[in-house]
Amino acid sequence: MDGDNFSEISCRESLPCRLLLYGRRKRDSPTTSAGISSHSSLARSPREEATNPQLPYLFRPPSTILSSTCHTEADIISTVEFNSSGELLATGDKGGRVVVFQREQESKSQPQRRGEYNVYSTFQSHEPEFDYLKSLEIEEKINKIKWLPQQNAAYFLLSTNDKTVKLWKISERDKRPEGYNLKDEDGRIRNPSTITSLRVPVLQPMDLMVEATARRVFSNAHTYHINSISVNSDLQTFISTDDLRVNLWNLEITDRSFNIVDIKPANMEELTEVITSAEFHPQQCHTFAYSSSKGSIRLCDMRQAALCDKHCKYFEEPEDPSTRSFFSEIISSISDVKFSHNGRYLMTRDYLTVKVWDLQMENKPLETYQVHDYLRGKLCSLYENDCIFDKFECVWNGSDSVIMTGSYNNFFRMFDRNTKRDVTLEASRENSKPRAILKPRKVCVGGKRRKDEISVDSLDFSKKILHTTWHPHENIIAVAATNNLYIFQDKVN
Amino acid sequence: MINTMECAVDAQSLISISLMKIHNSRTQRGGIKLHKNLLVSYVLRNARQVYIKEKYAEIYRMQQYEEVMTVCNEIQELNPLDLDAEDADDEEQARAACCGEEASLCGSACHRDAAQPAAHARTASALPGCEEDCKEPEPSYYRSCCMEASPVSHCDQFPANSSAHCNKTTVLDLDTHVVTTVENGYLHQDCCCDALQCGQGAQSPAKKRKVEFGCCVSDVEEVSDFTAARKRAKREDCSYSHPDYTDTSNISNLISIFGSGFSGLLSRQADLEQICSKQVLASLGAWTRAIVAF
């Protein structure tokens, strides 16, 4: 589904997609999904058990509510991210765990299994902590995962919760040394008097083991909650962003970070906006952008000054006074900002729209797409049930021709920037069979409801797709729906 | 101008919902989320603006009828271009403004009381209130109050006892929907005096004065945006001297919500805001009681 084929596909009302479904691992019972043979590897992978046995149930404070469906809150996926080659897909959840999927190599013997993602590694990235000074519990929920481009055989990723960023190294081991002199195969120390000869230990093949080790821990730099991290194109530095500050780190140095943006006012009562997300430019290592709760984006150049409080570009669209309501400030707050792969555009997501900005034009966006404008009349109820505070993410496809974002009722939307066509798809088990083609959905906004349409009042607001990611080169998308991960591909074998 | 048409819930309910959200955020796992609370405070501000404007409109309308009759009688004897007539006219408007402010402060006080049902037991009867209705006040009404020194005379009209009780006010208890007539003095007195300060201390541009008065009554936040919403919460902690409000633990909790202390709270404010502060302080009474309920 590149730009050329997209329109044709939507005309025929079918998106050739093969559904690969992976349920989140439940505490007690393995998840099930229909017809996916690779799924068994999710729950109990032999190589997984060798390195990271499933951890015991973590203590949860009484305020945590277990949902009525059979997954725990800890299983709710909180972030998804492809690595830069698309070979690996990482997910983080509210329980602080990271699950990494790896794409199967193509093999002639099983051509239908080409390109399926299987669990590669699972590890506990963050644990719940307690800040004794402020009497605050620090959630272990993984807010963001960002991969580092691969430079050797191992894989590296950054994962963060509200306060601490960690660099994880995921490496394979398929050999182990055998034939030690002083200890036997079990590891027990041999009695020296029994050693009569010396031998050189040799590496023997073993079952593949994937281990994840924390290589760096970047902590104690954020007073407020971290909302995003971004790796620089120089591959040496990264930024971590909380509500009021952006800090610059060197990947090698954990005891020091530089504050490059600080919007905390001298008097907190003057606070009018917070930073909601920040990202480095994909090519220019001195440029980054950060979005605010007021609907503006600032582009900063780190060469100008040590402290980048002064932006070099300021993107904001003036508010339309005729649409002003009680909730104008909430729905204009930007929840996600993403540079395009070519570095010429910025995409922002606020509650009801996705906007594409040209970096050369600051006064208004290049394109605005309505994600679910039918919710505009429901803002009151969405405020009452807190859905109006949901932070949706948005993603570009590899060629920057299609953008995608999530919505409610497990719907997600794709917009083709060239043809201006859009499609609404649903990520659900009931409506999708494995290898079935996804059927476009439509929300009826009033008047007569057609057969396949769903009315606004029937939307399930507890089923929201906040996190999505797109393969960097191919048309493979990963969509997180509460505790389920859906991977869709456009190639039909 | 906030379009309230599409909202199924009125300003009062929004205010109470917002306060509950702020309260609940204190016990949420992971600590208080600054971003969410900032957004909730914007909703609070918007709802409060709408509510106060509605109150003003109602009171203005109530007062206007009486005063229009009086003015008509007076004007009949005067040339329309006569300055005296204008003064009288402005005088009426100023008095309406004062009363309107009183009403709005009462109204917002009353409203906040309703927002916190838990607190109503001890505050409902003490609070003056207003009837609810919807009408947009006219802008000239704001300006005149500040420009004229006449409000002073109106203060004299009211019984000058120490508690400064003034006209009786119709009160609507928003919890029980019972309409009673109550004396209201403290808030009104303050209002008159401060309107005088506005008039005497104001700079020359009429527009600025208009802004000041607007700031004083309902648009504090428009001057200093989010600041006022938070300042309000702070001021009530440090300045309100209502005998009920002695719970220091609630003060400190409220501060922790907004993540800041209030040292230098009043000292660093612009003159503009200082003028407004007393009026806003007066209006904070019920906010205080409402939040103490937490």
mmCIF file of C-alpha atoms in Angstrom, chain B residues 35-170:
data_model
loop_
_atom_site.group_PDB
_atom_site.id
_atom_site.type_symbol
_atom_site.label_atom_id
_atom_site.label_comp_id
_atom_site.label_asym_id
_atom_site.label_seq_id
_atom_site.Cartn_x
_atom_site.Cartn_y
_atom_site.Cartn_z
ATOM 1 C CA HIS B 35 -0.699 18.736 32.228
ATOM 2 C CA LYS B 36 -4.091 17.324 33.027
ATOM 3 C CA ASN B 37 -4.631 19.653 35.942
ATOM 4 C CA LEU B 38 -3.651 22.601 33.812
ATOM 5 C CA LEU B 39 -6.274 21.655 31.258
ATOM 6 C CA VAL B 40 -8.890 21.131 33.956
ATOM 7 C CA SER B 41 -8.147 24.565 35.314
ATOM 8 C CA TYR B 42 -8.785 26.037 31.886
ATOM 9 C CA VAL B 43 -12.201 24.428 31.873
ATOM 10 C CA LEU B 44 -12.772 25.806 35.350
ATOM 11 C CA ARG B 45 -11.837 29.255 34.181
ATOM 12 C CA ASN B 46 -14.073 29.095 31.156
ATOM 13 C CA ALA B 47 -17.009 27.779 33.105
ATOM 14 C CA ARG B 48 -16.551 30.418 35.745
ATOM 15 C CA GLN B 49 -16.458 33.160 33.143
ATOM 16 C CA VAL B 50 -19.651 31.980 31.611
ATOM 17 C CA TYR B 51 -21.324 31.563 34.949
ATOM 18 C CA ILE B 52 -20.375 35.003 36.174
ATOM 19 C CA LYS B 53 -21.462 36.629 32.971
ATOM 20 C CA GLU B 54 -24.776 34.935 33.278
ATOM 21 C CA LYS B 55 -25.152 36.181 36.794
ATOM 22 C CA TYR B 56 -24.259 39.704 35.848
ATOM 23 C CA ALA B 57 -26.717 39.658 33.060
ATOM 24 C CA GLU B 58 -29.435 38.526 35.336
ATOM 25 C CA ILE B 59 -28.769 41.049 38.024
ATOM 26 C CA TYR B 60 -28.295 43.803 35.519
ATOM 27 C CA ARG B 61 -31.604 42.982 34.065
ATOM 28 C CA MET B 62 -33.246 42.966 37.446
ATOM 29 C CA GLN B 63 -31.767 46.274 38.422
ATOM 30 C CA GLN B 64 -32.197 47.861 35.096
ATOM 31 C CA TYR B 65 -35.915 47.856 35.227
ATOM 32 C CA GLU B 66 -36.034 49.874 38.408
ATOM 33 C CA GLU B 67 -33.359 52.251 37.377
ATOM 34 C CA VAL B 68 -34.638 52.772 33.929
ATOM 35 C CA MET B 69 -37.845 53.976 35.448
ATOM 36 C CA THR B 70 -35.974 56.325 37.728
ATOM 37 C CA VAL B 71 -33.768 57.605 34.985
ATOM 38 C CA CYS B 72 -36.672 58.143 32.722
ATOM 39 C CA ASN B 73 -38.282 60.293 35.295
ATOM 40 C CA GLU B 74 -35.145 62.330 35.776
ATOM 41 C CA ILE B 75 -34.322 62.679 32.140
ATOM 42 C CA GLN B 76 -37.677 63.964 31.286
ATOM 43 C CA GLU B 77 -36.679 67.212 32.894
ATOM 44 C CA LEU B 78 -33.315 67.460 31.277
ATOM 45 C CA ASN B 79 -31.766 67.995 27.917
ATOM 46 C CA PRO B 80 -30.376 64.722 26.570
ATOM 47 C CA LEU B 81 -27.019 66.393 25.961
ATOM 48 C CA ASP B 82 -26.869 67.779 29.430
ATOM 49 C CA LEU B 83 -23.895 66.462 31.370
ATOM 50 C CA ASP B 84 -25.900 66.073 34.490
ATOM 51 C CA ALA B 85 -28.119 63.611 32.784
ATOM 52 C CA GLU B 86 -25.161 61.660 31.614
ATOM 53 C CA ASP B 87 -23.797 61.588 35.087
ATOM 54 C CA ALA B 88 -27.037 60.350 36.400
ATOM 55 C CA ASP B 89 -27.125 57.772 33.734
ATOM 56 C CA ASP B 90 -23.633 56.645 34.518
ATOM 57 C CA GLU B 91 -24.458 56.716 38.127
ATOM 58 C CA GLU B 92 -27.230 54.310 37.581
ATOM 59 C CA GLN B 93 -25.034 52.105 35.532
ATOM 60 C CA ALA B 94 -22.338 52.259 38.126
ATOM 61 C CA ARG B 95 -24.721 51.281 40.837
ATOM 62 C CA ALA B 96 -25.945 48.515 38.660
ATOM 63 C CA ALA B 97 -22.400 47.473 38.141
ATOM 64 C CA CYS B 98 -21.719 47.392 41.822
ATOM 65 C CA CYS B 99 -24.803 45.489 42.547
ATOM 66 C CA GLY B 100 -24.131 43.317 39.613
ATOM 67 C CA GLU B 101 -20.744 42.541 40.906
ATOM 68 C CA GLU B 102 -22.103 41.803 44.268
ATOM 69 C CA ALA B 103 -24.578 39.554 42.665
ATOM 70 C CA SER B 104 -21.983 37.853 40.607
ATOM 71 C CA LEU B 105 -19.800 37.324 43.590
ATOM 72 C CA CYS B 106 -22.747 36.034 45.478
ATOM 73 C CA GLY B 107 -23.664 33.973 42.538
ATOM 74 C CA SER B 108 -20.296 32.485 42.143
ATOM 75 C CA ALA B 109 -20.094 31.944 45.837
ATOM 76 C CA CYS B 110 -23.451 30.322 45.841
ATOM 77 C CA HIS B 111 -22.572 28.336 42.827
ATOM 78 C CA ARG B 112 -19.433 26.977 44.298
ATOM 79 C CA ASP B 113 -21.335 26.061 47.304
ATOM 80 C CA ALA B 114 -23.555 23.990 45.138
ATOM 81 C CA ALA B 115 -20.546 22.501 43.520
ATOM 82 C CA GLN B 116 -19.582 20.947 46.794
ATOM 83 C CA PRO B 117 -22.544 19.234 48.278
ATOM 84 C CA ALA B 118 -20.448 18.000 51.103
ATOM 85 C CA ALA B 119 -19.837 21.517 52.230
ATOM 86 C CA HIS B 120 -23.277 22.827 51.900
ATOM 87 C CA ALA B 121 -24.295 21.795 55.328
ATOM 88 C CA ARG B 122 -22.216 24.457 56.933
ATOM 89 C CA THR B 123 -22.138 27.077 54.244
ATOM 90 C CA ALA B 124 -25.393 27.048 52.408
ATOM 91 C CA SER B 125 -27.303 29.124 54.825
ATOM 92 C CA ALA B 126 -24.581 31.682 55.183
ATOM 93 C CA LEU B 127 -24.092 32.322 51.550
ATOM 94 C CA PRO B 128 -26.027 34.754 49.526
ATOM 95 C CA GLY B 129 -27.029 33.535 46.189
ATOM 96 C CA CYS B 130 -28.617 34.553 43.018
ATOM 97 C CA GLU B 131 -31.101 33.245 40.632
ATOM 98 C CA GLU B 132 -29.814 31.762 37.508
ATOM 99 C CA ASP B 133 -30.503 33.068 34.138
ATOM 100 C CA CYS B 134 -28.727 33.853 30.962
ATOM 101 C CA LYS B 135 -28.072 37.202 29.417
ATOM 102 C CA GLU B 136 -25.078 39.016 28.091
ATOM 103 C CA PRO B 137 -24.209 42.244 29.945
ATOM 104 C CA GLU B 138 -23.331 45.309 27.921
ATOM 105 C CA PRO B 139 -19.736 46.459 27.850
ATOM 106 C CA SER B 140 -20.402 50.040 28.794
ATOM 107 C CA TYR B 141 -21.621 48.789 32.090
ATOM 108 C CA TYR B 142 -18.144 47.740 33.044
ATOM 109 C CA ARG B 143 -16.430 50.933 32.218
ATOM 110 C CA SER B 144 -18.653 53.317 34.000
ATOM 111 C CA CYS B 145 -18.120 51.823 37.364
ATOM 112 C CA CYS B 146 -14.452 52.469 37.255
ATOM 113 C CA MET B 147 -14.613 55.941 35.852
ATOM 114 C CA GLU B 148 -17.062 57.405 38.254
ATOM 115 C CA ALA B 149 -16.477 58.450 41.762
ATOM 116 C CA SER B 150 -20.143 58.154 42.338
ATOM 117 C CA PRO B 151 -20.047 54.666 43.707
ATOM 118 C CA VAL B 152 -18.942 56.208 46.945
ATOM 119 C CA SER B 153 -22.266 57.767 47.375
ATOM 120 C CA HIS B 154 -23.863 54.474 46.891
ATOM 121 C CA CYS B 155 -21.903 53.018 49.684
ATOM 122 C CA ASP B 156 -23.411 55.635 51.894
ATOM 123 C CA GLN B 157 -26.776 54.556 50.848
ATOM 124 C CA PHE B 158 -26.288 51.312 52.561
ATOM 125 C CA PRO B 159 -26.522 50.881 56.269
ATOM 126 C CA ALA B 160 -23.147 51.702 57.646
ATOM 127 C CA ASN B 161 -22.728 49.275 60.409
ATOM 128 C CA SER B 162 -19.553 47.434 61.099
ATOM 129 C CA SER B 163 -20.542 44.334 59.351
ATOM 130 C CA ALA B 164 -21.624 46.517 56.443
ATOM 131 C CA HIS B 165 -24.797 44.785 55.700
ATOM 132 C CA CYS B 166 -26.462 46.204 52.681
ATOM 133 C CA ASN B 167 -29.528 45.554 50.708
ATOM 134 C CA LYS B 168 -31.225 42.318 51.134
ATOM 135 C CA THR B 169 -30.586 39.893 48.369
ATOM 136 C CA THR B 170 -32.633 37.144 46.997
#
